[in-house]
Each structure stands twice: as C-alpha cells, then as structure tokens.
Short mmCIF file of C-alpha atoms and ligand atoms in Angstrom, two decimals:
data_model
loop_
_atom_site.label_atom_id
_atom_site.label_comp_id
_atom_site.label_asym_id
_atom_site.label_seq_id
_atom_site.Cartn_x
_atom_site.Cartn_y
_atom_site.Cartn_z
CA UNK A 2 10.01 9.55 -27.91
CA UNK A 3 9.51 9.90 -24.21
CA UNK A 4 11.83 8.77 -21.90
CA UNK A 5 10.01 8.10 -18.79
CA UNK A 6 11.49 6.83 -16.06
CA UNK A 7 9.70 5.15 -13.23
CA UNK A 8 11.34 4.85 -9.88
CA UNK A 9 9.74 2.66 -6.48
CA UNK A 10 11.38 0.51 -4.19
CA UNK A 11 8.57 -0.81 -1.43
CA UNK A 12 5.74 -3.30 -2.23
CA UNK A 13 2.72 -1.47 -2.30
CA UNK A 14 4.61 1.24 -4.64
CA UNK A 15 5.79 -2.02 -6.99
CA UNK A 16 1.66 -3.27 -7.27
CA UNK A 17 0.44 0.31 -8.06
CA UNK A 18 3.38 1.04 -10.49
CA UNK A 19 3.52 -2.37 -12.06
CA UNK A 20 0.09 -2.07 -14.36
CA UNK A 21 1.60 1.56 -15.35
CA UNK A 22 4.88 0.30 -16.39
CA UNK A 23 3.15 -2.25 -18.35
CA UNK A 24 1.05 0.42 -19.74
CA UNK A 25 4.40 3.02 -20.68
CA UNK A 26 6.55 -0.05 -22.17
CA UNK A 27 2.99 -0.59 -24.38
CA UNK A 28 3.04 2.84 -26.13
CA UNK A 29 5.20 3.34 -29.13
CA UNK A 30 6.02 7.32 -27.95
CA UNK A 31 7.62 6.46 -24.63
CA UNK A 32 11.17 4.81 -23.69
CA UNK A 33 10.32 3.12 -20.65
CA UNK A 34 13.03 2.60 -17.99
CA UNK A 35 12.61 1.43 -14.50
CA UNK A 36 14.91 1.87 -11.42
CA UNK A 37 14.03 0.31 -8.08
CA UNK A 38 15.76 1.37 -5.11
CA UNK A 39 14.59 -1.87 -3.35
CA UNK A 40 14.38 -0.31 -0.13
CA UNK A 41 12.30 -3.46 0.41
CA UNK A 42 14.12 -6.72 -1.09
CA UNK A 43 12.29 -9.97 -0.58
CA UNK A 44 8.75 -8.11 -0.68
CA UNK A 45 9.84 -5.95 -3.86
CA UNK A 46 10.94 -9.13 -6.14
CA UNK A 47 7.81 -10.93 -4.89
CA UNK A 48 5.71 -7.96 -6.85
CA UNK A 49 8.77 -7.71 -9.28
CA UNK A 50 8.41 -11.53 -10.69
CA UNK A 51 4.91 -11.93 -10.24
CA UNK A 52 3.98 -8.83 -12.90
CA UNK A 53 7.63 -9.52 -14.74
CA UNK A 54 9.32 -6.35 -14.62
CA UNK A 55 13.27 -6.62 -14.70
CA UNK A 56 14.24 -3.03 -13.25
CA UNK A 57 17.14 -1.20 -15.44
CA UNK A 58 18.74 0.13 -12.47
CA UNK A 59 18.07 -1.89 -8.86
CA UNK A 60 20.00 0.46 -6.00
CA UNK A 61 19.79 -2.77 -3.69
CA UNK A 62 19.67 -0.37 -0.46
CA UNK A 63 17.77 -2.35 2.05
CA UNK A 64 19.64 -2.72 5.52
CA UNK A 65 17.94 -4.18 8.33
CA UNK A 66 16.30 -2.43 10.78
CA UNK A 67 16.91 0.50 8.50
CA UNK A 68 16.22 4.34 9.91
CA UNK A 69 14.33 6.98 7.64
CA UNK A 70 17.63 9.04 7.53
CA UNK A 71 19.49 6.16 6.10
CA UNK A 72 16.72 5.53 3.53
CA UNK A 73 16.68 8.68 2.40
CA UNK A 74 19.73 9.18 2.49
CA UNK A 75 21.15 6.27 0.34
CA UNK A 76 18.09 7.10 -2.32
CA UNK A 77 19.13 10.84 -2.96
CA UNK A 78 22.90 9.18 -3.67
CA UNK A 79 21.73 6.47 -6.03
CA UNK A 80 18.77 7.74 -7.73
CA UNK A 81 21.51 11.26 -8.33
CA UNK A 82 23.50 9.12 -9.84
CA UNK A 83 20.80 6.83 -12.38
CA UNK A 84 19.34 10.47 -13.44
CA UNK A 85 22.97 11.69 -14.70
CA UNK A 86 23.27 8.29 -16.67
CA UNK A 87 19.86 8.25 -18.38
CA UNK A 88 18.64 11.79 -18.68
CA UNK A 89 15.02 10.97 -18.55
CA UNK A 90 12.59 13.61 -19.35
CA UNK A 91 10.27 12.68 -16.20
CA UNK A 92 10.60 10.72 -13.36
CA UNK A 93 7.53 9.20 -12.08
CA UNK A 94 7.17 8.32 -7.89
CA UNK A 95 4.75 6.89 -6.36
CA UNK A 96 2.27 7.38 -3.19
CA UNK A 97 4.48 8.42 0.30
CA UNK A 98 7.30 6.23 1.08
CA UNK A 99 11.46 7.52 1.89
CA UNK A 100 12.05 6.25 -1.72
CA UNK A 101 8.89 8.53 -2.80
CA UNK A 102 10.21 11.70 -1.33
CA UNK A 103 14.12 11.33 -2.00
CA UNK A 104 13.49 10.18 -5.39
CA UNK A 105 11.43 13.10 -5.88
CA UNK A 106 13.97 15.65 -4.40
CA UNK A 107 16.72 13.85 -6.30
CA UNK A 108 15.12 14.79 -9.42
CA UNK A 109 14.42 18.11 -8.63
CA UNK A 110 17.88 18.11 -8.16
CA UNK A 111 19.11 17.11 -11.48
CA UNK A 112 16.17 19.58 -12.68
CA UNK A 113 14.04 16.86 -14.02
CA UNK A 114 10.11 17.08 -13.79
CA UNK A 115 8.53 14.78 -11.59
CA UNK A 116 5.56 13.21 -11.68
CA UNK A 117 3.61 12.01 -8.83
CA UNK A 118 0.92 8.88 -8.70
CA UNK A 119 -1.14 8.56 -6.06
CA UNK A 120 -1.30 12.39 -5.35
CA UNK A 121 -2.95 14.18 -2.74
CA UNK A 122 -4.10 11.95 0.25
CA UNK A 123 -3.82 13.74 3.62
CA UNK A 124 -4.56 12.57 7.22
CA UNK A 125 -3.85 16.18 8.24
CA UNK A 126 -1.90 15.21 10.75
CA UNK A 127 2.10 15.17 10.06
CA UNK A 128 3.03 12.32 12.55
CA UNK A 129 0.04 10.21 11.41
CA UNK A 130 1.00 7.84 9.14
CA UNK A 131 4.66 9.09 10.32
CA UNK A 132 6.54 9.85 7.90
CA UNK A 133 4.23 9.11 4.87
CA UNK A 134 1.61 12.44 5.10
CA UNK A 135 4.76 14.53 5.29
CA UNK A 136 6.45 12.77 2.54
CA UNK A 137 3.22 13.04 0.49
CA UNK A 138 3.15 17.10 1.40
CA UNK A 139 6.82 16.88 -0.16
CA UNK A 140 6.67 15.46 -2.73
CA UNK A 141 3.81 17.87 -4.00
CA UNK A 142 6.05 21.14 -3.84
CA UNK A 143 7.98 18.69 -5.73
CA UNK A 144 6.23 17.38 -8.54
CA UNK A 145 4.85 19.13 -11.92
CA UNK A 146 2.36 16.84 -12.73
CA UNK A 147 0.18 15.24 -9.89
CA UNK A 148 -1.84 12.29 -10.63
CA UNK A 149 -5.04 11.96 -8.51
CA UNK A 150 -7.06 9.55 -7.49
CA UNK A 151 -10.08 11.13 -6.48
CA UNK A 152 -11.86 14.55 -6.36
CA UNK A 153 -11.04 14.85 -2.63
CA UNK A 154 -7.16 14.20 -3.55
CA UNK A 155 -7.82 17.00 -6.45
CA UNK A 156 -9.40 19.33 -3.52
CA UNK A 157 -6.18 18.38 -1.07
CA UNK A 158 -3.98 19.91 -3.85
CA UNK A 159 -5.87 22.89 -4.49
CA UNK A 160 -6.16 23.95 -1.16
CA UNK A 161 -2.30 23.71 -1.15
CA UNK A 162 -1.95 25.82 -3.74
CA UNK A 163 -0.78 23.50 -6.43
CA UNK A 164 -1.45 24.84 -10.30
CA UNK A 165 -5.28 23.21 -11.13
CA UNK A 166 -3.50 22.63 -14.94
CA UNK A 167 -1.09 19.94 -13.31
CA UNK A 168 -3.31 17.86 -11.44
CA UNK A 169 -5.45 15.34 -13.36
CA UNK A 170 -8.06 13.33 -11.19
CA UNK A 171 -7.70 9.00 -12.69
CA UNK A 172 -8.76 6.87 -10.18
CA UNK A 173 -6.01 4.80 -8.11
CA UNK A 174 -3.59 2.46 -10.51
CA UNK A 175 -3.93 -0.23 -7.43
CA UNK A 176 -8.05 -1.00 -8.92
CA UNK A 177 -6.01 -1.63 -12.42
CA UNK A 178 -4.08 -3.90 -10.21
CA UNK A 179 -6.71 -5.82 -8.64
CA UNK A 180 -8.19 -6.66 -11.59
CA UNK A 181 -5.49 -8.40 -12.79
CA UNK A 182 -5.10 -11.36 -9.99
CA UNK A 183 -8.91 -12.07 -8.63
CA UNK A 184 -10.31 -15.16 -9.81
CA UNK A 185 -13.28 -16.80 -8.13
CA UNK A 186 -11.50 -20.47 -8.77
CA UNK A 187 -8.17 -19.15 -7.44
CA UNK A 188 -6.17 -22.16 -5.69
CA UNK A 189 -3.45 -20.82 -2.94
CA UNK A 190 0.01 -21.79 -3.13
CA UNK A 191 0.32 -22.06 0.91
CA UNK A 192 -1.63 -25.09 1.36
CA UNK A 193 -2.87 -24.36 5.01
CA UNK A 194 -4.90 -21.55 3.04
CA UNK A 195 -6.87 -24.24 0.87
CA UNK A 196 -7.72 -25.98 3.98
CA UNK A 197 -9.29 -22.69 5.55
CA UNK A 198 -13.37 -23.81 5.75
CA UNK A 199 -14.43 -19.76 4.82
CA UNK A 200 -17.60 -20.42 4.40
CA UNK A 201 -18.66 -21.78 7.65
CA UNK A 202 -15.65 -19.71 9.75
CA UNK A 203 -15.04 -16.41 10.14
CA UNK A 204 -11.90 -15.88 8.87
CA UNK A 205 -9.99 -12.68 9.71
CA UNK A 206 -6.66 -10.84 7.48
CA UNK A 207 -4.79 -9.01 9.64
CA UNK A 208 -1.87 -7.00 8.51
CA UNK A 209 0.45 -4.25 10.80
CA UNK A 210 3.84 -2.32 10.49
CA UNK A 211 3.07 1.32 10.53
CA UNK A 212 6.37 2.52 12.19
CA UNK A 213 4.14 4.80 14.68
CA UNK A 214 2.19 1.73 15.95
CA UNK A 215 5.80 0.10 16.83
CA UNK A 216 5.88 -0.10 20.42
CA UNK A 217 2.22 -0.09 22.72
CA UNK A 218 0.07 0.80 20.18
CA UNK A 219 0.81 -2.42 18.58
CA UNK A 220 0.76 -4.50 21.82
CA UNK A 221 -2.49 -3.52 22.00
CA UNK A 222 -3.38 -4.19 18.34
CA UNK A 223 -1.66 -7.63 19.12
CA UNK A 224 -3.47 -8.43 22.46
CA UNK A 225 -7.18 -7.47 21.54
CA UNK A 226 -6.92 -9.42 18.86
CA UNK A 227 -5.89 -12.45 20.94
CA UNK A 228 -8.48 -11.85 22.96
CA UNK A 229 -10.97 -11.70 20.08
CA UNK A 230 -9.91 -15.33 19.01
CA UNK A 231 -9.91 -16.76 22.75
CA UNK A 232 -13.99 -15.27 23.12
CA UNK A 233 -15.11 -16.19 18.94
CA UNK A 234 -14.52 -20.09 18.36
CA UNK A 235 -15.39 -19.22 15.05
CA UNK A 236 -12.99 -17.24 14.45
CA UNK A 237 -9.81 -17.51 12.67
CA UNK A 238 -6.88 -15.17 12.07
CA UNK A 239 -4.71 -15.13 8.72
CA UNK A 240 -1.59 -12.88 9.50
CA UNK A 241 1.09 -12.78 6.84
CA UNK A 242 3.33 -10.72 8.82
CA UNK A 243 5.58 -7.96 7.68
CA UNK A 244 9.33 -8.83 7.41
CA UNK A 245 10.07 -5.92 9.66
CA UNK A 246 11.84 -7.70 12.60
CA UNK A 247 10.41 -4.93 15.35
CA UNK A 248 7.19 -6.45 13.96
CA UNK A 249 7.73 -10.04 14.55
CA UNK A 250 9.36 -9.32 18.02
CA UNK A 251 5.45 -8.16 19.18
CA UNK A 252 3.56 -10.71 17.47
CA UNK A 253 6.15 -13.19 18.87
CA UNK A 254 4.82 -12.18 22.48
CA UNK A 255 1.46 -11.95 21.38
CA UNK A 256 0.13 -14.55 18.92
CA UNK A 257 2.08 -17.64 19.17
CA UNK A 258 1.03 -20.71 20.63
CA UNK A 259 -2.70 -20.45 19.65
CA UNK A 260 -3.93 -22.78 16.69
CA UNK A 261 -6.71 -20.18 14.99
CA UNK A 262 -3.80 -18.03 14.61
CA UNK A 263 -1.98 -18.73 11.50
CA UNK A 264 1.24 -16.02 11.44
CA UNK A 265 2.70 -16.93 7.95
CA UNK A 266 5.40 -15.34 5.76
CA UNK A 267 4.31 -12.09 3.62
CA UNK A 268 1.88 -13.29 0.55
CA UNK A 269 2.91 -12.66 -3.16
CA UNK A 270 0.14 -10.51 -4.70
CA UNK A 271 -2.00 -12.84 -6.35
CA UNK A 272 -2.28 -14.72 -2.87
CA UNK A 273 -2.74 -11.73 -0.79
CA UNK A 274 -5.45 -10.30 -3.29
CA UNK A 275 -7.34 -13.48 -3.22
CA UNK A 276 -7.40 -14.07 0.37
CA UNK A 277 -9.03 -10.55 0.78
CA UNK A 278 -11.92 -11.91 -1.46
CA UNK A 279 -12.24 -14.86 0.20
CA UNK A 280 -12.02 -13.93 4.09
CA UNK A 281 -14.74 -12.43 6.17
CA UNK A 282 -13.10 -9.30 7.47
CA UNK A 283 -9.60 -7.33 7.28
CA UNK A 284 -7.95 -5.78 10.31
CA UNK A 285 -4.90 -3.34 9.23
CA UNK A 286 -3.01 -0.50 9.73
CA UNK A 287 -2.06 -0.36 6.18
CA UNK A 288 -2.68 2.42 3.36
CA UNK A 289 -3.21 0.06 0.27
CA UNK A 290 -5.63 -2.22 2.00
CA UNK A 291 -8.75 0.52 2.80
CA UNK A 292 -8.69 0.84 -1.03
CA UNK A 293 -8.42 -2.86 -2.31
CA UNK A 294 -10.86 -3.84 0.18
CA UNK A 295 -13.96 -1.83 -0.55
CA UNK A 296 -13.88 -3.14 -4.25
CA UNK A 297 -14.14 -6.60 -2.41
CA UNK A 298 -16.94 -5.57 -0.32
CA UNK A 299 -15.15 -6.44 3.11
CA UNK A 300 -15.13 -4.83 5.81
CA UNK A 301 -11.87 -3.18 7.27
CA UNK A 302 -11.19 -2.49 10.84
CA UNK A 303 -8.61 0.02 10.88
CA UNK A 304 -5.48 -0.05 13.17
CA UNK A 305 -4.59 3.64 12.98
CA UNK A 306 -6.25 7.01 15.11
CA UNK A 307 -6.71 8.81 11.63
CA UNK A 308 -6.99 7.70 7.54
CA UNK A 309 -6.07 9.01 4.83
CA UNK A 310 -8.58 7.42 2.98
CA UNK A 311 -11.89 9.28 3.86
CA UNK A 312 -13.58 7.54 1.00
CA UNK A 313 -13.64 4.32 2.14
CA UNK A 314 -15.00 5.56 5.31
CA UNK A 315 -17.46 7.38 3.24
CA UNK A 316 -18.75 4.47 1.69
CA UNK A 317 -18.85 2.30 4.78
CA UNK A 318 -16.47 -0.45 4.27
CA UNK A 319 -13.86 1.00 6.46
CA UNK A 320 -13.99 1.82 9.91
CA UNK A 321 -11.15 3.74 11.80
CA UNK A 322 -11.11 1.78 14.64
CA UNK A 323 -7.66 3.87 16.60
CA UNK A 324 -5.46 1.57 18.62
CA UNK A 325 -6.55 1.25 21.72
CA UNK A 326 -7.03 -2.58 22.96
CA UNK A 327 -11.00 -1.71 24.25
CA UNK A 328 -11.84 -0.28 20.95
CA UNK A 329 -10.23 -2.80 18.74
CA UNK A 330 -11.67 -5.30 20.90
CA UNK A 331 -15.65 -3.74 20.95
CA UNK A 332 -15.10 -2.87 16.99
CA UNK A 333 -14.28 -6.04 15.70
CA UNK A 334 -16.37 -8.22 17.92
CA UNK A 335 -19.50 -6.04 16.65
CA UNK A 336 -18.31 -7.18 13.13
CA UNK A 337 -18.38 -10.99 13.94
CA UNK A 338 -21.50 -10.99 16.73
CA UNK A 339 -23.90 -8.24 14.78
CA UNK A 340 -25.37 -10.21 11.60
CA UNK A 341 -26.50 -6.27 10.52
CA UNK A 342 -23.42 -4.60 11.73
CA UNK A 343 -21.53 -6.98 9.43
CA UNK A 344 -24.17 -6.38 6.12
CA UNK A 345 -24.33 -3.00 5.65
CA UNK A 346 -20.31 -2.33 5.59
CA UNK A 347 -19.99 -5.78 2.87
CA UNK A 348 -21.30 -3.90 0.37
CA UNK A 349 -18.71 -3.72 -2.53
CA UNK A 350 -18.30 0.08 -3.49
CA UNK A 351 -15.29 0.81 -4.92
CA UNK A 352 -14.95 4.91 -4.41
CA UNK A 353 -11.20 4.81 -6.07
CA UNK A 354 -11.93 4.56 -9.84
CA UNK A 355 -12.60 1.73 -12.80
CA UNK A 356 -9.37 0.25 -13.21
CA UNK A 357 -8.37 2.22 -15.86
CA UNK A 358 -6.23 4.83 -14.70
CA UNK A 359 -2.68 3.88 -15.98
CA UNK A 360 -3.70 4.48 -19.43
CA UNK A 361 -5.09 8.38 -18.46
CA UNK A 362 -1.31 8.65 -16.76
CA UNK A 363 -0.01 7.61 -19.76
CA UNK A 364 -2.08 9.67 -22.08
CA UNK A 365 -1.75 13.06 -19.40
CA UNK A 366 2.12 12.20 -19.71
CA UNK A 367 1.61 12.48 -23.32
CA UNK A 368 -0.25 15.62 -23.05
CA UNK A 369 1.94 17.26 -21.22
CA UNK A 370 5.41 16.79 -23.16
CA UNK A 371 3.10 17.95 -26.29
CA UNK A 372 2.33 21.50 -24.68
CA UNK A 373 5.78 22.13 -23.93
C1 LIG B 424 7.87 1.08 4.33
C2 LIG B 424 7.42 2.52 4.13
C3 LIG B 424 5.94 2.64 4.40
C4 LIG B 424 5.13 1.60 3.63
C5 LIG B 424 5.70 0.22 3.88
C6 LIG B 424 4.98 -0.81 3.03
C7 LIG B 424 8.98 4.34 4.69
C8 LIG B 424 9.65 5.12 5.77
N1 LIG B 424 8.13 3.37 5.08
O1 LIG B 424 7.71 0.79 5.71
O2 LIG B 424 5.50 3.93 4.02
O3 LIG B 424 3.79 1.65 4.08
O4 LIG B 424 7.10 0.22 3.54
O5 LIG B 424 5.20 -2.10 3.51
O6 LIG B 424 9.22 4.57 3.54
N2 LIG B 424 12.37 -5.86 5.53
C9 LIG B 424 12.94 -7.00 5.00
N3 LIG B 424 12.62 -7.36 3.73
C10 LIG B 424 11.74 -6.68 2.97
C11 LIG B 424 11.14 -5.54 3.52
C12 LIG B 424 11.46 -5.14 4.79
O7 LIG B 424 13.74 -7.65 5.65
O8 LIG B 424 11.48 -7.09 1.82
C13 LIG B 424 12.71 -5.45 6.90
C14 LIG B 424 14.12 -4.83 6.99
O9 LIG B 424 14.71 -5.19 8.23
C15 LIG B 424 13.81 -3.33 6.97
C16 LIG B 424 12.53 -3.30 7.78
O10 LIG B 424 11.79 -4.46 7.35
O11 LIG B 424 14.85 -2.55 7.53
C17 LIG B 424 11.65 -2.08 7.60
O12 LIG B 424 11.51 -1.73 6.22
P1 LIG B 424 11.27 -0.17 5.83
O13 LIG B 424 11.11 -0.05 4.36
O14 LIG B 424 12.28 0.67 6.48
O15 LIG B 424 9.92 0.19 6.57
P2 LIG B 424 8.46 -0.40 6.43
O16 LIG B 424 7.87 -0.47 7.78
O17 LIG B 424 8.50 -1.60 5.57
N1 LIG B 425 0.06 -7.29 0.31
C1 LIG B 425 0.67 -8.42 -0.27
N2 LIG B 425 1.09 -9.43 0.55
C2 LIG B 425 0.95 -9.39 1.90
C3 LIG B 425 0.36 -8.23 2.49
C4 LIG B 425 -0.07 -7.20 1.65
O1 LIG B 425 0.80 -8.50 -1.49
O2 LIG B 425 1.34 -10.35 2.58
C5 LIG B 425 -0.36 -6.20 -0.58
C6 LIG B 425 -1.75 -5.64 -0.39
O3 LIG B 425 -2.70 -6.33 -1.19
C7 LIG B 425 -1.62 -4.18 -0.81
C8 LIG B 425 -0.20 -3.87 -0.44
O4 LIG B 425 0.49 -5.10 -0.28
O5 LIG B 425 -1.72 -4.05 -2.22
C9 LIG B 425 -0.15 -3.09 0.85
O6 LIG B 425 1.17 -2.99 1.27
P1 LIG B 425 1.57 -2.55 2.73
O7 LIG B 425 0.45 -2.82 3.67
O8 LIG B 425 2.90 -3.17 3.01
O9 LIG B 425 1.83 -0.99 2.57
P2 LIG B 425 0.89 0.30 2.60
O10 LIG B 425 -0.20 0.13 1.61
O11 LIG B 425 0.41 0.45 4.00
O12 LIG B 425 1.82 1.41 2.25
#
C-alpha cells in the first residue's frame, strides 16, 4: 500500500483536489488520508460537503483578517505535527496558496516527498498574483514529483531546472471537476438566480479578492463596473462576493443601492459552476476561473495587470484586461456593445486537458513508488 496523504485548506485547492481524492480512496494500492488546514472555513466545508470528503485531520486555522505570516506560520506547526502521526509516504499540495507552500516545506521537513498538482504556472512577476507565483516557485524546489497541466507548465519547470523524469504533463484536475456539476436543466438553490431572464439580459459574474488588488486597484475594479451597469440597461451583475471582510468594505462603497447589482453570499460549487454556463460574461481577478471558463465558452475579462494562464489568452476566451477603471470600463463595454467582439472569444476551447487527469496522478504516483 501507499499511504498518500493529501493536504489543502482554501476553496479552489478543495474543487481541484476533491475529484483526486475520490480517485486515491478508489484504488486498492493507496491508503488515502486527507488533512485540511481550513485556512478558509465556511468556503472549505461548502466544497468539503458538496463532493463528501470528511478530512482525517482539519487544523481549523482560519482567523479573520488573517496575515500571510500567520498562515504560514500556523500550517508549518500543524501540518509538522499530522506528518509525525501518520508517516505518509507522499504528501500531495496543491496549486499556490500559504497552505500550498508551508505544507510543502513542512514535509520537506519531516523528509517526506512531496508532490505538487497544478505545477508550473508563472506570471513572471513575483508580486503578481502576490504571494501565489512565489509560493508556486517554492513549492517546486520543494516537490519530487510535479504534476502539470500543460506543455507550457512542463516548459516553466524545465527552464527552472527541475529533473524532466519528475514532471508529468495531465491536464488540470479542475476540467475533472467541472464535469462533475454542469447540467443543462440545473435549478439554483438561491432563488433570485432562477428568476435571472439570461437569455434576453446580459448577465455578468463578477468575482475579486486578489490581496494585491485590495486597496485602489479594486476601487477601480468596483467603480467601472458601476459605471458599466448605470450606461448598459441590459445589463446585470451576479457578484457572490468573497468572505474576505477588506473585500466587502469596497464593494460596500461601491455596489450597493443599485437593483442590477445582485452582491450575494459565496456560491457552493455546483451553483457557481452553473452560473458560469449560464451567464453572458465573467469579470475576475481569480486563478481558477480563466480555466473553468474557456471550457464554457465565455468570455473572461480579467481583473489583474498579468496571468498566469497564457492559454486561455491563447485561445481567446480570456482577456487581461489590468485594473485600471478606463480599461475595465472600454474592455467590457466592447464585450456587451460589439455583437463580433463578443463571438469570436465564446468559442468553447478548453486548452487545460479532458477531464481525466486525476487518474494519470494517481497512476504517475503509482509509478513512481514502483521505481524506488
Ligand atoms: C486565499 C489564498 C489565495 C487564493 C484564495 C482563494 C493565500 C495567501 N491566499 O486568499 O491564493 O486565491 O484564498 O479564494 O494563500 N474568510 C472567511 N471565511 C472563509 C474564507 C475566508 O471568513 O471561508 C475571510 C477571513 O477573514 C480570512 C480572509 O477572508 O482571514 C482572507 O482569507 P485568506 O485565506 O487569508 O486569503 P484569501 O484572499 O481568501
Ligand atoms: N467558486 C465557487 N463559488 C463562488 C466563487 C467561485 O465555487 O462563489 C469557485 C470557482 O468555480 C473556481 C474557484 O471557486 O473553481 C475559484 O476560487 P477563487 O476565485 O476563490 O480562487 P483562485 O482560483 O483565484 O485561487
């Protein structure tokens, strides 16, 4: 048997992991033991119940208005601590987060391999997304096996100098995700998102809570898109805001009082997923988004000066759209005015793999004990 233990703690790390748990506690060969660090709470046991996993170890560290220093911090302590108890022979992170990073270096720690999913996405730029590209930089020199999405990612690592043997290229776990909650039929649980007309309106998602947009960036996110609502009657905004409370102070100033502006509490999975298939357009500054959404075929406006994700920009569903109010405001209005504009980035590509890439982490984890 191999003991694999799987460690995440923030939403978007608990939808990518959850098919790949479900995937390690299918195969006979592997113990499968999870340990969150719930450095997110309510938005962790949203993803937690909906794909019913019941962690082994929960670390229960969230504090509000939490720093990076304390989140890393109180990870290194607990995860030190699970590792000694269960002895696993890998530990598997996920993506860039404080829990990705300390839980990797805890490992290392205890001299247990890590290995990483979601390897080898780079802005190049270390302050942007701040602190995610230099946790993801980390957490390479950490890991021994590196799980990538797509040949880019595989280039990223190379050019790093990370052993070619360790790095196998299969596809992002989040498309294995997706495919689990779309339905075409799907009927919300929020009833104001039944009543939605998307058909004849153009409904926008927005999402935001990249900690360097805190502050103007996202008062300008905030007011162009206010703006775009006031000048489109058509338009409607969906924003199922972030439970970061720096985030709601900004959209407090910003979006209330206006009645096409629906601010609502953060969206279980299924919902979320299903309201990006159903609206016309996304605006976001978030990672997980640019890769959900080109499967969808909608187009993403994105909230940040640099991605990540050059794929989705490659295949035209995503534009990088920075943060500056005139931009947002010129971008986005293109999207709803320009009948063409709006076309040619719906197409649904989907550049980050077939939905089957839990089983080829499972199988390279496989592979790997075997040529020890
Ligand atoms: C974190 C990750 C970021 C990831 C994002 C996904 C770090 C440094 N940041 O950012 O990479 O993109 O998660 O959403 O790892 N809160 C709650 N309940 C929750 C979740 C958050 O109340 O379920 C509030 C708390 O006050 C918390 C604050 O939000 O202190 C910020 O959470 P934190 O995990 O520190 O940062 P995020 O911006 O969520
Ligand atoms: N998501 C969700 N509910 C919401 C908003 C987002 O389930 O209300 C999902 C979304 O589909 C994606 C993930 O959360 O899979 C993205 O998480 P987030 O934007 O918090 O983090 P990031 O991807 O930027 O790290």
């Amino acid at each position: 048997m191999i003991k694999v233990m799987t460690l995440f703690g923030t939403r978007p790390e608990a939808i990518k992991m959850a098919p790949l748990v479900k995937a390690l506690e299918a195969d006979p060969e592997i113990q499968s033991v999870v340990c969150v660090t719930a450095q997110h709470r309510q938005m962790l046991d949203q993803v937690l119940d909906l794909f019913d996993i019941k962690p082994k170890h929960d670390l229960n560290i969230m504090k509000a208005g939490q720093t990076i220093s304390e989140i890393t911090s109180r990870v290194i302590l607990g995860v030190e601590s699970v590792l000694k108890e269960e002895k696993p022979d890998i530990v598997l992170v996920h993506g860039d987060t404080s829990t990705t990073f300390a839980g990797a270096i805890a490992a290392f720690y205890q001299m247990i391999p890590v290995g990483h999913v979601e390897a080898g996405l780079r802005s190049g730029n270390p302050y942007s997304p701040y602190p995610e590209e230099m946790n993801r930089r980390l957490t390479s020199q950490l890991s021994a096996l590196h799980f990538a999405a797509t040949e880019g990612n595989v280039e990223n690592l190379k050019k790093e100098g990370i052993n070619v043997q360790s790095i196998v290229k299969t596809g992002n776990t989040v498309i294995d995700a997706l495919m689990t909650v779309i339905r075409e039929d799907y009927t919300f649980e929020n009833p104001l998102l039944n009543t939605i007309d998307y058909e004849n309106r153009k409904v926008i998602l927005m999402t935001a809570h990249r900690r360097e947009n805190l502050g103007e960036p996202m008062e300008n996110i905030f007011g162009a898109v206010r703006k775009i609502v006031e000048d489109h009657e058509e338009v409607e905004v969906v924003f199922p805001i972030h439970m970061n409370p720096a985030v709601r102070a900004i959209a407090d100033k910003h979006l209330s009082g206006h009645d096409r502006i629906h601010v609502i509490e953060p969206l279980e999975y299924e919902s979320f997923a299903n309201l990006q298939n159903r609206c016309a357009l996304i605006m976001t500054d978030s990672g997980g988004i640019q890769e959900e959404a080109p499967a969808l075929g909608k187009p993403v406006v994105v909230l940040r000066t640099e991605t990540e994700r050059p794929e989705a920009v490659e295949a035209g569903t995503v534009v990088v759209a920075g943060v500056e109010f005139e931009a947002i405001y010129r971008i986005t209005s293109q999207l709803i005015r320009d009948e063409a504009t709006y076309k040619s980035m719906s197409e649904a590509v989907n550049p980050y793999g077939d939905g089957k890439a839990c089983g080829q982490i499972v199988d390279a984890i496989k592979n790997w004990r075997n040529s020890k």
